[in-house]
Amino acid sequence: MNFSNLFRKKTVQDILNQVAKNEADGHEALGKHLKTRDLAAFGIAAIVGAGIFSTIGKASFDGGPGVIFLFLFTAIACSFAAFAYAEFASMVPVSGSAYTYSYVAFGEIIAWVIGWALIMEYAIGNITVAISWSDYFTGLLDSMGIHLPQYVQMDYLTASNGFKDATALMQGGKTFENLSAGLQSAYTAWTTSPTLGSFHFVADLPALFIIIIITALVYRGMKESRNASNFMVIVKLCIILLVIAVGVFYVDTNNWHPFAPNGVGGILKGVSAVFFAYIGFDAISTTAEECENPQRDLPRGMMWAIIICTVLYIVIALVLTGMVHYSELNVGDPLAFVFDKLHLKWMSGIIAVSAVIAMASVLLVFQMGQPRIWMSMSRDGLLPKRFSKVHPKFKTPSYATIVTGFVVAIPALFLNLTMVTDLCSIGTLFAFVLVCAGVLVLQNQTDIPRGKFKTPYVNSKFILPVLMGIGLIFAFGYNQKATMDFLTNEKQINTPEAIVTALNKNQSEKVYDYLANFDKENATTTTPDLEQILSKYQENEAQYAAVITALPIDYSLKYQSGFGLFKHKIPMWIFLMVLMGLMVWSYRQNLSLIPLLGLICCLYMMAELSVWNWIYFTCWLLIGLVIYFGFSRKNSKLNSKEA
């Protein structure tokens, strides 16, 4: 097999000529309806959704009020990436986003990989949003006295895993009433669901319902989608401003102390959840062909969306962590939760309604993005021709839109929120890394037609080594213990919940008997709950370590060590090695600072995701490569041209 043509590239002029010939080839042009205001609204529609109404709660629980620094860091990283997207969008004003840009910068095989990875951003991202929408929608129905059975409002994996964890915790002495609300719901869904043999019929039907509605709207037309998006953005911005205006009067500044209770590690723990809040901005670039003036409006729309949303996220985070203590925010609906806790029921109702609208607007933007990626890949011959079919009346990629509906709807019935959020984040970050790298690759090529927007050039040759020096000073000067633990692979003690959920019934009884003899007065005389007993010791780090060391269970249940611990650090080691290579590259080629920082920031956020996400993502890419070598490579338009 000849692999020399795997990196064959499309020129900018070829892409523009192809768009001009689309109608002659049977690919009718898309309708042009979008201006800067509409693009910014699409960006806000995508960004202000699951982030504010759902994932901000978990991120605040992990990082405390200091989570605002994570929002700021993520916004800066996305802004760096947005510069790269804007430059490409100005240079190649067609649908396709990072896929099309990679075709120009790196060649066909990388373009295919990024197009395949983008499915994890748009399609899998929409699964996440559909699940969150379902949670808020069923909560709204509950407040109205309409109670759906648990097994039709929860996905299969959440119910199955929740049942196992709840069973383990109850074996450890915790009563059902003391389980978290999420575990109670999962246990109830699993035990009350219809069964066929050992199979339980548990599926998230409201998620399926909203996906069908949104897919129908996107199929109907861009103008209708734009009008719906603009309306939903106005509604949710008004609600968010109302939340801020009311909530600020209930802020207790004592709740902001300590500001970063779990240190830098706690803040960064929420990187996946916080980054997920921002991923929508690049969906704007998929609408390039439907813009009236893409070279001017796309860069402006992206930047305004990020700026507005960052300000909103930071203010909301400060208000939430000021209204209640950060330790209470590990809930799926944090905004409604804090107002309900403060007995402002009317605000909880308004928030529930606005969240349903907000989530729907995110679904709308993502559901527009995926078909346009597939349409671009089909135009290049990498997917079957029918994916590039444009509806003669509605001027939308009709077939690709319907397929996207199925791809999102079916997994939404069965997959859980955490898994799809992390997969969506790693796929998106990978796209951002390649777009930033693409700008760096093309920066010194003089034969590339340039658009009206160009990223401001700052030579990184000496700045990057200085920034790395500052990072080393911080790591070894202010965060020395964590740095040395990382380098030496020092063992880590498991949390009480991780220990208890890993025990069988006999092991739980042994641990309980040991603790009963160890400290009768302060521990077991007040509760039979193992997790709660161990959590009491956790308040004193040295005492907790001593208690865990003495527990009569296997070492592997108490600690993470050896390769079992090291494997979780592999993504960070990959980041550090790539960083060394980037420093050499920047010194030799005088690379532009802004896209280089975008690449580094996005790669760092990838490194903060678990090794399992990297493994799942690698498996996903391998499946994509099988399809590429089986179909796409020989059907590529460039392959036909060479023949």
XYZ file of C-alpha atoms in Angstrom:
643
model
C 0.000 0.000 0.000
C 1.298 3.447 -0.928
C 1.144 5.740 2.095
C 2.827 8.710 0.421
C -0.505 10.357 -0.369
C -1.935 10.193 3.174
C -0.850 13.791 3.769
C -2.087 15.219 0.461
C -3.425 18.712 1.078
C -6.172 20.892 -0.311
C -5.233 24.430 -1.215
C -7.368 27.361 -0.117
C -8.054 28.202 -3.749
C -9.203 24.640 -4.462
C -11.665 24.823 -1.573
C -13.087 28.148 -2.731
C -13.378 26.854 -6.313
C -15.142 23.743 -5.057
C -17.718 25.814 -3.203
C -18.362 27.775 -6.413
C -18.968 24.515 -8.293
C -21.214 22.928 -5.669
C -24.396 23.737 -7.538
C -23.045 22.276 -10.771
C -22.105 19.097 -8.894
C -25.613 18.797 -7.473
C -24.715 20.282 -4.069
C -26.926 23.333 -3.840
C -25.592 26.294 -1.905
C -26.631 26.896 1.688
C -28.735 29.954 2.464
C -26.873 33.054 3.727
C -28.728 34.555 6.705
C -26.199 35.276 9.479
C -24.557 38.483 10.739
C -22.206 39.242 13.665
C -25.127 39.604 16.074
C -26.527 36.212 15.086
C -23.112 34.516 15.349
C -22.484 35.980 18.808
C -25.962 34.808 19.820
C -25.197 31.289 18.545
C -21.990 31.358 20.600
C -23.809 32.491 23.737
C -26.544 29.932 23.041
C -23.941 27.166 22.975
C -21.783 28.380 25.881
C -24.437 29.518 28.364
C -26.168 26.237 29.001
C -25.004 23.142 30.826
C -22.094 25.138 32.271
C -24.139 27.622 34.282
C -27.153 25.432 34.934
C -25.390 22.160 35.759
C -21.617 21.601 35.739
C -20.749 24.823 37.606
C -22.051 23.157 40.785
C -19.570 20.265 40.712
C -16.710 22.586 39.711
C -17.496 24.917 42.642
C -17.680 21.947 45.016
C -14.185 20.831 43.959
C -12.500 24.234 43.792
C -14.506 26.450 46.140
C -14.904 30.147 45.233
C -11.453 29.892 43.618
C -13.149 28.138 40.697
C -13.357 31.598 39.115
C -9.641 31.262 38.313
C -10.422 28.086 36.389
C -13.128 29.900 34.442
C -10.659 32.680 33.709
C -7.903 30.254 32.663
C -10.298 28.296 30.449
C -11.611 31.483 28.855
C -8.065 32.658 28.092
C -7.198 29.260 26.593
C -10.357 29.339 24.481
C -9.577 32.915 23.426
C -6.156 31.833 22.194
C -7.829 29.022 20.251
C -10.517 31.441 19.021
C -7.810 33.619 17.419
C -6.637 30.559 15.472
C -10.189 29.636 14.485
C -10.893 33.210 13.423
C -7.771 33.354 11.253
C -8.676 30.103 9.522
C -12.338 31.116 9.165
C -11.226 34.349 7.505
C -8.825 32.419 5.254
C -11.217 29.551 4.372
C -14.791 30.887 4.755
C -16.599 27.569 4.198
C -18.340 25.013 6.395
C -16.208 22.370 8.046
C -14.559 24.096 10.986
C -11.369 22.395 12.242
C -11.772 19.588 9.706
C -11.414 21.911 6.713
C -8.615 23.891 8.365
C -6.615 20.707 9.038
C -7.035 19.636 5.408
C -5.216 22.827 4.387
C -2.518 22.738 7.083
C -1.687 19.047 7.607
C -3.260 16.942 4.888
C -6.008 14.385 4.425
C -5.262 11.814 7.131
C -5.109 14.460 9.876
C -8.239 16.132 8.459
C -10.063 12.799 8.676
C -8.865 12.238 12.249
C -10.053 15.674 13.356
C -13.367 15.311 11.521
C -13.882 11.973 13.265
C -12.864 13.512 16.615
C -15.357 16.361 16.164
C -18.147 13.813 16.368
C -17.134 13.614 20.039
C -17.649 17.354 20.373
C -20.945 17.862 18.615
C -22.789 14.542 18.679
C -21.527 13.290 22.053
C -21.668 16.814 23.468
C -25.328 16.906 22.570
C -25.892 13.645 24.417
C -24.568 15.391 27.534
C -26.810 18.402 27.061
C -29.846 16.239 26.330
C -29.317 14.361 29.612
C -28.983 17.656 31.532
C -32.089 19.015 29.804
C -33.969 15.889 30.844
C -32.924 16.381 34.496
C -34.237 19.956 34.564
C -37.380 19.094 32.615
C -38.362 16.219 34.914
C -37.574 18.443 37.912
C -39.923 21.067 36.481
C -42.636 18.440 36.006
C -42.150 17.271 39.616
C -42.665 20.831 40.882
C -45.933 20.887 38.911
C -47.081 17.638 40.525
C -46.380 15.460 37.473
C -44.161 12.554 38.546
C -42.655 10.315 35.883
C -41.343 6.875 36.911
C -37.618 7.025 37.715
C -36.774 4.387 35.109
C -38.004 6.580 32.205
C -36.065 9.676 33.284
C -32.610 8.163 33.896
C -30.062 6.532 31.603
C -29.184 2.853 31.956
C -25.549 3.291 33.087
C -26.360 5.806 35.819
C -29.057 3.528 37.213
C -26.852 0.427 37.060
C -23.758 2.041 38.609
C -25.843 3.931 41.172
C -27.541 0.722 42.281
C -24.151 -0.967 42.825
C -22.711 2.001 44.773
C -25.862 2.395 46.869
C -25.858 -1.318 47.698
C -22.189 -1.167 48.759
C -22.751 1.907 50.949
C -25.793 0.353 52.620
C -23.731 -2.774 53.322
C -21.296 -0.403 55.026
C -24.018 0.812 57.395
C -25.487 3.801 55.550
C -29.278 3.909 55.511
C -31.201 4.529 52.301
C -32.389 7.906 53.604
C -28.775 9.025 54.116
C -27.723 8.223 50.558
C -27.308 11.167 48.218
C -30.389 12.122 46.184
C -28.697 10.873 43.023
C -27.975 7.425 44.473
C -31.506 7.174 45.865
C -32.944 7.943 42.428
C -30.622 5.452 40.712
C -31.437 2.704 43.225
C -35.177 3.332 42.850
C -34.968 3.402 39.039
C -33.110 0.094 38.943
C -35.284 -1.741 41.471
C -38.649 -0.527 40.077
C -37.892 -0.881 36.347
C -39.526 -3.568 34.184
C -37.204 -6.501 33.532
C -36.737 -9.186 30.920
C -34.660 -11.876 32.532
C -31.725 -9.983 34.065
C -32.078 -6.973 31.734
C -33.631 -3.826 33.223
C -35.597 -1.463 30.970
C -34.168 1.895 32.033
C -34.004 4.701 29.445
C -34.033 8.522 29.438
C -37.172 9.198 27.363
C -37.340 13.007 27.881
C -33.825 13.255 26.384
C -35.095 11.398 23.325
C -38.077 13.745 23.083
C -36.045 16.985 23.011
C -33.555 15.603 20.477
C -36.406 14.798 18.071
C -37.842 18.312 18.451
C -34.480 20.081 17.945
C -33.504 17.885 14.989
C -36.789 18.751 13.284
C -36.131 22.480 13.802
C -32.572 22.272 12.449
C -33.832 20.292 9.455
C -36.437 22.982 8.760
C -33.919 25.768 8.055
C -31.158 28.134 9.195
C -33.430 31.176 9.357
C -35.844 29.373 11.674
C -32.957 28.048 13.778
C -31.456 31.531 13.994
C -34.732 33.097 15.135
C -35.295 30.369 17.744
C -31.712 30.722 18.998
C -31.928 34.507 19.306
C -35.194 34.238 21.254
C -33.818 31.623 23.651
C -30.614 33.628 24.209
C -32.604 36.746 25.159
C -34.722 34.741 27.611
C -31.842 33.035 29.363
C -29.686 36.176 29.566
C -32.592 37.964 31.251
C -32.951 35.076 33.727
C -29.220 35.001 34.495
C -29.180 38.747 35.116
C -32.216 38.290 37.414
C -30.376 35.509 39.302
C -27.385 37.819 39.794
C -29.543 40.807 40.796
C -31.504 38.789 43.406
C -28.669 36.534 44.556
C -26.222 39.349 45.302
C -28.414 40.430 48.237
C -28.027 36.977 49.829
C -24.254 36.730 49.483
C -22.432 36.025 52.746
C -18.736 36.827 52.241
C -17.865 34.365 55.024
C -18.699 31.611 52.538
C -15.743 32.790 50.430
C -13.309 31.700 53.146
C -11.261 29.691 52.404
C -11.236 30.930 48.803
C -9.410 27.863 47.424
C -10.021 25.174 50.096
C -8.519 22.330 48.053
C -5.656 24.308 46.577
C -4.623 24.336 42.936
C -5.440 20.628 42.601
C -9.033 21.211 43.682
C -9.483 24.086 41.265
C -8.035 22.109 38.353
C -10.144 19.065 39.226
C -13.092 20.786 37.588
C -11.277 21.430 34.311
C -13.440 18.988 32.342
C -16.709 20.403 33.674
C -15.653 24.030 33.193
C -14.146 23.508 29.770
C -17.331 21.756 28.681
C -19.093 25.043 29.348
C -17.018 26.790 26.664
C -16.862 24.315 23.821
C -19.718 25.814 21.864
C -17.862 28.825 20.503
C -16.187 26.900 17.683
C -19.570 25.690 16.423
C -19.890 29.198 15.010
C -17.207 28.377 12.441
C -19.318 25.551 10.980
C -21.824 28.170 9.730
C -19.258 30.067 7.603
C -21.071 29.430 4.317
C -24.294 30.794 5.797
C -22.741 34.136 6.846
C -23.315 37.275 4.820
C -19.694 38.376 5.391
C -17.798 35.474 7.046
C -14.336 37.060 6.924
C -15.519 40.005 9.006
C -18.332 38.536 11.101
C -16.929 35.162 12.221
C -13.960 36.549 14.217
C -16.146 39.199 15.835
C -18.905 36.726 16.716
C -16.462 34.307 18.389
C -14.724 36.957 20.478
C -17.912 38.644 21.682
C -19.411 35.280 22.682
C -16.376 34.320 24.797
C -16.072 37.740 26.480
C -19.762 37.986 27.431
C -19.954 34.398 28.684
C -16.754 34.613 30.753
C -18.038 37.649 32.646
C -21.335 35.870 33.310
C -19.652 32.662 34.518
C -17.330 34.453 36.946
C -20.119 36.571 38.442
C -22.450 33.562 38.759
C -19.704 31.499 40.443
C -19.072 34.253 43.006
C -22.790 34.668 43.705
C -23.388 30.914 44.086
C -20.438 30.318 46.420
C -21.437 33.415 48.383
C -25.064 32.364 48.831
C -24.257 28.877 50.169
C -21.066 27.128 51.253
C -19.184 25.556 48.355
C -19.368 22.111 50.026
C -23.125 22.000 49.379
C -22.934 22.636 45.631
C -22.257 19.101 44.368
C -25.707 18.941 42.751
C -26.970 18.709 39.183
C -29.077 21.888 39.367
C -27.016 24.345 41.479
C -28.944 27.525 40.627
C -32.312 26.073 41.541
C -30.754 24.396 44.607
C -29.382 27.589 46.212
C -32.634 29.516 45.852
C -34.646 26.561 47.104
C -32.321 26.320 50.115
C -32.931 30.003 50.845
C -36.709 29.411 50.577
C -37.110 31.470 47.395
C -39.386 28.971 45.683
C -40.540 31.427 43.024
C -36.939 31.884 41.830
C -36.408 28.126 41.700
C -39.400 27.830 39.388
C -38.170 30.594 37.096
C -34.707 29.024 36.955
C -36.151 25.603 36.131
C -38.089 27.044 33.175
C -35.100 29.069 31.939
C -32.776 26.052 32.259
C -35.068 24.025 30.010
C -34.882 26.836 27.431
C -31.109 27.282 27.865
C -30.336 23.599 27.387
C -32.535 23.521 24.293
C -30.548 26.397 22.756
C -27.272 24.513 23.288
C -28.774 21.452 21.638
C -29.822 23.610 18.725
C -26.326 24.973 18.038
C -24.567 21.613 18.408
C -27.189 19.882 16.300
C -26.438 22.423 13.555
C -22.675 21.896 13.766
C -22.402 18.126 13.294
C -24.289 17.850 9.960
C -22.158 20.616 8.451
C -18.952 18.789 9.406
C -20.271 15.635 7.729
C -21.415 17.647 4.723
C -17.882 19.016 4.247
C -16.338 15.549 4.602
C -18.830 14.171 2.078
C -18.000 16.924 -0.415
C -14.380 15.770 -0.214
C -15.379 12.159 -0.833
C -14.453 10.964 2.666
C -18.084 10.093 3.480
C -20.850 8.802 1.172
C -22.245 11.400 -1.220
C -25.679 11.512 0.395
C -24.204 13.240 3.505
C -23.642 16.373 1.372
C -27.214 16.452 0.081
C -28.816 19.863 0.625
C -32.612 20.099 0.893
C -33.888 21.977 -2.189
C -36.418 24.009 -0.186
C -34.964 24.387 3.310
C -31.301 24.782 2.156
C -29.985 22.578 4.984
C -27.865 19.365 4.900
C -30.976 17.220 5.257
C -29.650 13.651 5.302
C -26.731 14.502 7.610
C -29.156 16.255 9.990
C -31.370 13.165 10.258
C -28.382 10.872 10.850
C -27.127 13.245 13.559
C -30.510 12.969 15.270
C -30.180 9.166 15.447
C -26.517 9.307 16.536
C -27.424 11.584 19.456
C -30.807 10.144 20.424
C -29.970 6.459 20.807
C -26.886 6.782 23.116
C -28.695 9.440 25.196
C -31.036 6.689 26.358
C -28.230 4.623 27.874
C -24.999 6.616 28.543
C -24.286 8.539 31.741
C -23.420 12.235 32.086
C -19.847 11.981 33.404
C -18.632 9.651 30.663
C -19.965 11.708 27.762
C -18.839 15.037 29.276
C -15.235 13.868 29.495
C -15.275 12.299 26.027
C -16.743 15.477 24.577
C -14.074 17.600 26.282
C -11.107 15.529 25.070
C -12.416 15.453 21.487
C -12.899 19.216 21.474
C -9.523 19.964 23.039
C -7.854 17.760 20.435
C -9.541 19.827 17.707
C -8.383 23.060 19.353
C -4.797 21.762 19.566
C -4.704 20.946 15.853
C -6.265 24.265 14.789
C -3.678 26.201 16.826
C -0.903 23.996 15.420
C -2.268 24.591 11.928
C -1.848 28.345 12.257
C 1.747 27.793 13.406
C 2.466 25.480 10.465
C 1.114 28.005 7.940
C 2.505 31.185 9.524
C 5.651 31.351 7.356
C 4.123 30.073 4.111
C 3.878 32.936 1.633
C 1.763 31.120 -0.977
C -1.346 30.931 1.261
C -4.126 33.468 0.509
C -4.761 35.434 3.703
C -8.129 36.645 4.929
C -8.993 39.983 6.478
C -8.277 38.725 10.014
C -4.797 37.702 11.156
C -3.691 36.788 14.665
C -1.382 39.516 16.065
C 2.211 38.282 15.840
C 4.412 38.164 18.943
C 7.668 36.205 18.708
C 7.651 33.383 21.274
C 11.356 32.555 20.889
C 12.382 33.992 24.258
C 8.999 34.498 25.934
C 8.146 30.766 26.140
C 11.367 29.814 28.024
C 10.680 32.658 30.490
C 7.112 31.406 31.049
C 8.418 27.871 31.578
C 10.946 29.169 34.111
C 8.137 30.872 36.042
C 6.186 27.597 35.958
C 9.160 25.683 37.406
C 9.582 28.249 40.191
C 5.902 27.863 41.098
C 6.046 24.040 40.929
C 9.142 23.622 43.112
C 8.751 26.746 45.236
C 5.037 26.991 46.051
C 3.723 23.533 45.184
C 6.762 21.454 46.098
C 5.065 18.527 47.838
C 2.587 17.870 45.020
C 5.371 18.222 42.443
C 7.681 15.779 44.221
C 4.819 13.323 44.802
C 4.181 13.456 41.055
C 7.823 12.917 40.114
C 8.443 10.120 42.650
C 5.019 8.477 42.139
C 4.327 8.661 45.869
C 1.412 6.465 46.962
C -1.968 8.149 47.531
C -4.582 7.282 50.141
C -8.035 6.517 48.754
C -11.029 8.593 49.833
C -13.563 7.150 52.306
C -16.164 6.700 49.553
C -13.682 4.909 47.261
C -12.692 2.554 50.073
C -16.230 1.757 51.244
C -17.674 1.182 47.761
C -14.822 -1.267 46.997
C -15.541 -3.475 50.039
C -17.675 -6.594 50.078
C -19.952 -7.363 53.023
C -17.366 -9.358 55.007
C -14.702 -6.677 54.549
C -17.167 -3.982 55.645
C -17.881 -5.906 58.849
C -14.145 -6.299 59.577
C -13.501 -2.580 59.095
C -16.489 -1.679 61.269
C -15.368 -4.009 64.087
C -11.850 -2.584 63.961
C -13.103 1.028 64.150
C -15.505 0.096 66.967
C -12.563 -1.100 69.053
C -10.281 1.721 67.928
C -12.425 4.685 68.914
C -15.764 3.866 70.461
C -16.562 7.318 71.792
C -15.933 9.474 68.725
C -16.894 7.171 65.907
C -19.129 4.156 65.984
C -21.275 5.023 68.984
C -23.031 7.706 66.928
C -23.431 6.008 63.531
C -23.065 2.625 61.791
C -22.142 4.460 58.557
C -18.550 3.476 57.591
C -18.123 6.315 55.116
C -19.179 8.891 57.694
C -16.856 7.408 60.326
C -13.832 7.511 58.009
C -14.740 11.020 56.869
C -14.433 12.238 60.472
C -10.814 11.129 60.563
C -10.190 12.806 57.206
C -10.369 16.215 58.885
C -6.882 15.512 60.283
C -4.578 14.371 57.458
C -2.044 12.615 59.711
C -4.713 10.846 61.757
C -6.556 9.728 58.621
C -3.337 8.269 57.189
C -2.700 6.351 60.444
C -6.250 4.963 60.588
C -6.252 3.855 56.937
C -2.839 2.200 57.330
C -4.137 0.087 60.216
C -7.397 -1.067 58.564
C -7.599 -4.900 58.246
C -8.063 -4.921 54.450
C -5.815 -5.359 51.423
C -3.236 -2.698 50.629
C -4.763 -2.146 47.173
C -8.086 -1.135 48.732
C -6.414 1.518 50.884
C -3.886 3.061 48.499
C -3.153 3.846 44.907
C 0.488 3.063 44.123
C 2.887 1.635 41.549
C 1.686 1.423 37.970
C -1.922 1.659 39.146
C -1.119 5.219 40.219
C 1.421 6.031 37.502
C -0.973 5.254 34.654
C -3.112 8.226 35.702
C -0.055 10.471 35.276
C 0.727 9.344 31.724
C -1.284 12.182 30.085
C 0.676 14.764 32.110
C 4.017 13.172 31.143
C 2.926 13.323 27.495
C 2.159 17.021 27.957
C 5.569 17.708 29.519
C 7.429 15.930 26.702
C 5.435 17.757 24.016
C 6.116 21.026 25.844
C 9.861 20.430 25.548
C 9.443 19.821 21.815
C 7.371 22.979 21.399
C 10.037 25.055 23.101
C 12.659 23.811 20.613
C 10.278 24.381 17.682
C 9.430 27.916 18.805
C 13.131 28.783 19.209
C 14.013 27.543 15.732
C 10.978 28.854 13.824
C 10.127 32.077 15.751
C 6.580 30.829 16.280
C 3.687 33.193 16.959
C 2.975 33.387 20.698
C -0.852 33.474 20.771
C -1.596 30.247 18.835
C 1.344 28.581 20.629
C -0.157 29.457 24.030
C -3.526 28.207 22.772
C -1.938 24.879 21.839
C -0.168 24.573 25.210
C -3.230 25.526 27.283
C -5.536 23.110 25.451
C -2.998 20.284 25.620
C -2.602 20.940 29.359
C -6.355 20.666 29.864
C -6.278 17.375 27.942
C -3.556 16.184 30.335
C -5.810 16.972 33.307
C -8.403 14.482 32.027
C -8.143 10.892 33.233
C -6.095 8.272 31.413
C -9.318 6.367 30.721
C -10.564 9.268 28.614
C -7.342 9.078 26.598
C -7.787 5.325 26.160
C -11.432 5.653 25.061
C -10.482 8.513 22.733
C -7.643 6.462 21.208
C -10.030 3.565 20.599
C -12.450 5.979 18.939
C -9.695 7.286 16.641
C -8.643 3.733 15.731
C -12.226 2.949 14.684
C -12.124 6.088 12.544
C -8.865 5.010 10.883
C -10.409 1.643 9.980
C -13.224 3.513 8.191
C -10.731 5.847 6.507
C -8.591 3.052 5.048
C -11.659 0.957 4.207
C -13.695 3.656 2.431
C -12.534 7.255 2.601
C -8.992 6.987 1.251
C -9.964 5.437 -2.082
C -13.106 7.590 -2.502
C -11.377 10.897 -1.734
C -11.784 13.612 -4.376
C -8.019 14.156 -4.189
C -7.498 10.468 -4.930
C -9.675 10.791 -8.033
C -7.739 13.875 -9.099
C -4.421 12.031 -8.747
C -5.772 9.069 -10.719
